[in-house]
mmCIF file of C-alpha atoms in Angstrom:
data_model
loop_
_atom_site.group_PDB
_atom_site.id
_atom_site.type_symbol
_atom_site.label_atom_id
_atom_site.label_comp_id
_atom_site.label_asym_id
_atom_site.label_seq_id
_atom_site.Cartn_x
_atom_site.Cartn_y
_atom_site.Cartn_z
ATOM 1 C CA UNK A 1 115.255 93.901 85.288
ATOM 2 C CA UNK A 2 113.141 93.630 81.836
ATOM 3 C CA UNK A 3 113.606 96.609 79.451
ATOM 4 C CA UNK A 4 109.392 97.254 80.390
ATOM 5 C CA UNK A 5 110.210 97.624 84.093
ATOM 6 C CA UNK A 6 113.252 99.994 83.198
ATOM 7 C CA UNK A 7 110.693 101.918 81.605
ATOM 8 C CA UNK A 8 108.118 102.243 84.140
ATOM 9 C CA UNK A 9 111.407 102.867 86.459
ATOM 10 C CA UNK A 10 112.723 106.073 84.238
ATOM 11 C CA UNK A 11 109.382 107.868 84.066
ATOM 12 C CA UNK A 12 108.563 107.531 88.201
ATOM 13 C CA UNK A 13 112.143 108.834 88.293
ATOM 14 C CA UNK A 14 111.452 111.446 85.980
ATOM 15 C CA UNK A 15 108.313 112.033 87.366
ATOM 16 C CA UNK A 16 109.838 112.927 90.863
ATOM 17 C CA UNK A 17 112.350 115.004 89.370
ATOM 18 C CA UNK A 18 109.784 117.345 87.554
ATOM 19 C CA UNK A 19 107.950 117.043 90.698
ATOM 20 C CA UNK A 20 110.383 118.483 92.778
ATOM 21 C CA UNK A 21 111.142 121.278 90.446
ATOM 22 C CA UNK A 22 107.581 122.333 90.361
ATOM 23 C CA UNK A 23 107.502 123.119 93.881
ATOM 24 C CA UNK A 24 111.423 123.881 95.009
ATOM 25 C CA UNK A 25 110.906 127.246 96.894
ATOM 26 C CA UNK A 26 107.211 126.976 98.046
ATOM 27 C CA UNK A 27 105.184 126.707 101.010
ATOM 28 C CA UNK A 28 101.662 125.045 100.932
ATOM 29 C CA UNK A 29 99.762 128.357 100.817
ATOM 30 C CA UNK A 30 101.579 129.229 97.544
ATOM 31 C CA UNK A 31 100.510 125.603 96.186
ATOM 32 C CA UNK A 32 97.117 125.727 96.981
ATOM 33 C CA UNK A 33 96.402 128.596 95.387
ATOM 34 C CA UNK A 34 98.433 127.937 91.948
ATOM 35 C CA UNK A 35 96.317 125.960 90.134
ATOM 36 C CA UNK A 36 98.673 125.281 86.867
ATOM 37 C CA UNK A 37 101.674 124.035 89.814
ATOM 38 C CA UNK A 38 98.226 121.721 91.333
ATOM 39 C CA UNK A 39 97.186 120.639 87.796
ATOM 40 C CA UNK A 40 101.003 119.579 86.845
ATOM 41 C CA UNK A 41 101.818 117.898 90.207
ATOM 42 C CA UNK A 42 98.552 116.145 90.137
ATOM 43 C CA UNK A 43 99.621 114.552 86.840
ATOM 44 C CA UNK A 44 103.157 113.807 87.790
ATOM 45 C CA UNK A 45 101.517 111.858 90.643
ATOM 46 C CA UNK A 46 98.730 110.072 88.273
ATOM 47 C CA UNK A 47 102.091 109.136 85.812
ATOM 48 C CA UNK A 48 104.194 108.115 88.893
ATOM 49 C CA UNK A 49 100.750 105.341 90.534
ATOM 50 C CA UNK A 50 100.152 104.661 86.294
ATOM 51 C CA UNK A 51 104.103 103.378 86.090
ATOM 52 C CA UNK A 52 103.903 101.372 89.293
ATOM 53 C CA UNK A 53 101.303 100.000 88.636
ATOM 54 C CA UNK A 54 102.086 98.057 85.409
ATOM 55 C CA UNK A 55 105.699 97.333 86.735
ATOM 56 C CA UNK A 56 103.800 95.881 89.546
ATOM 57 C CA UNK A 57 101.836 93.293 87.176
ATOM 58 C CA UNK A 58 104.848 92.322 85.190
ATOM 59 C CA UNK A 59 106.869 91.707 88.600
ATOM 60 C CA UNK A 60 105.261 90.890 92.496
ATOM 61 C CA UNK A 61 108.846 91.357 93.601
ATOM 62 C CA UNK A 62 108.131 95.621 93.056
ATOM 63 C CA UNK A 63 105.444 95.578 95.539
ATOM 64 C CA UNK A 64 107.389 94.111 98.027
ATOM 65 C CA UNK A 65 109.852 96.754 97.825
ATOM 66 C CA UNK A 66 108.470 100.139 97.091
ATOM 67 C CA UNK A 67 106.906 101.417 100.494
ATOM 68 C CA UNK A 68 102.847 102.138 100.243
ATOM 69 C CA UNK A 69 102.691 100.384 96.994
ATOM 70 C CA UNK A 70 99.237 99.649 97.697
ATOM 71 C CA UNK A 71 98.515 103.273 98.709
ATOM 72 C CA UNK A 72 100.297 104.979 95.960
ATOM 73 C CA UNK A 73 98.010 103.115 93.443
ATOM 74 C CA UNK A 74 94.999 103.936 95.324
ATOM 75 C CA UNK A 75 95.831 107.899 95.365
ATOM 76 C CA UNK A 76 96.525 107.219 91.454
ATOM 77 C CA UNK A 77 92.636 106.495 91.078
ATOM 78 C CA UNK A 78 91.541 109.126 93.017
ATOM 79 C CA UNK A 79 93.505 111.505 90.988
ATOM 80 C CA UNK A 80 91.915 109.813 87.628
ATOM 81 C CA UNK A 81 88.277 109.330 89.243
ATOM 82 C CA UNK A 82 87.834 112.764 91.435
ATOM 83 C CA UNK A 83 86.592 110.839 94.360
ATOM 84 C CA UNK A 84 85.579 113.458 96.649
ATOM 85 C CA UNK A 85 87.474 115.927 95.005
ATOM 86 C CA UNK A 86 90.914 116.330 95.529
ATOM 87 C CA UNK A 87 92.684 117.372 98.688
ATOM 88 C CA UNK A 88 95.364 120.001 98.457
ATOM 89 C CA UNK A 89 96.999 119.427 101.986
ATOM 90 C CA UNK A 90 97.337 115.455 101.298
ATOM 91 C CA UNK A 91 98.814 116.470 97.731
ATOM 92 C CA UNK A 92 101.263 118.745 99.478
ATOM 93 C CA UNK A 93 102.341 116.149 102.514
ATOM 94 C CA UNK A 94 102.810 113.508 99.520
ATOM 95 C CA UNK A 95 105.168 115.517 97.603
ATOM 96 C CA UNK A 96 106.730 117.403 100.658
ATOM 97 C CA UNK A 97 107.612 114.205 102.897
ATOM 98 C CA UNK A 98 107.109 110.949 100.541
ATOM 99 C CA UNK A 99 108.601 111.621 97.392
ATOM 100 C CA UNK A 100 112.261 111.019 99.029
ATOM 101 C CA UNK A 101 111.388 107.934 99.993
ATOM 102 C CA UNK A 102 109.537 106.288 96.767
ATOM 103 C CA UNK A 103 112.302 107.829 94.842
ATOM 104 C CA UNK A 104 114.964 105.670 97.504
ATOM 105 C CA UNK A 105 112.701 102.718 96.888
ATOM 106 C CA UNK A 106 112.601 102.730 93.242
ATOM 107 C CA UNK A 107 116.190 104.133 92.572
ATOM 108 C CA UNK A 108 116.527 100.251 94.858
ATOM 109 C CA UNK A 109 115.045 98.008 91.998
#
């Protein structure tokens, strides 16, 4: 693996990590109304599509193996664009049931 994709590796990693400190202990309804918890999970998540995506361009072999590549690239620009606003309960299913998995698939490469 190329000291780049290491990179882009540690901060989705790191990313997760912070991720899941932010919101150990809480239930959606405490989420959705703590904006500075939204504001830094949001971010975490723009970091975590940012990283993937420029590993993906060095190597073709990442999509292939992190699940919803695609898909966690296209939540990325939503996050940076504000199409249609942003929606708390898709935020909170991300974090809550797909962050396990991405981190499996990345810890993989």
């Amino acid at each position: 693996m190329s000291r780049k994709i290491e990179a882009y590796v540690e901060e989705i990693l790191k990313s997760i990590a912070e991720i899941e400190s932010f919101i150990i202990g809480m239930a959606f309804a405490q989420y959705a109304q703590d904006a500075k918890t939204k504001a830094a999970v949001e971010r975490k998540l723009l970091n975590i599509g940012e990283a993937l995506n420029q590993a993906g361009q060095i190597s073709e072999e990442i999509e292939k193996k992190v699940t919803d590549f695609r898909k966690i690239i296209g939540f990325r620009n939503i996050l940076v664009h504000g199409y249609f606003g942003v929606d708390d309960a898709l935020v909170w299913d991300i974090v809550s049931t797909k962050l396990a998995r991405l981190k499996s698939d990345v810890e993989s490469l």
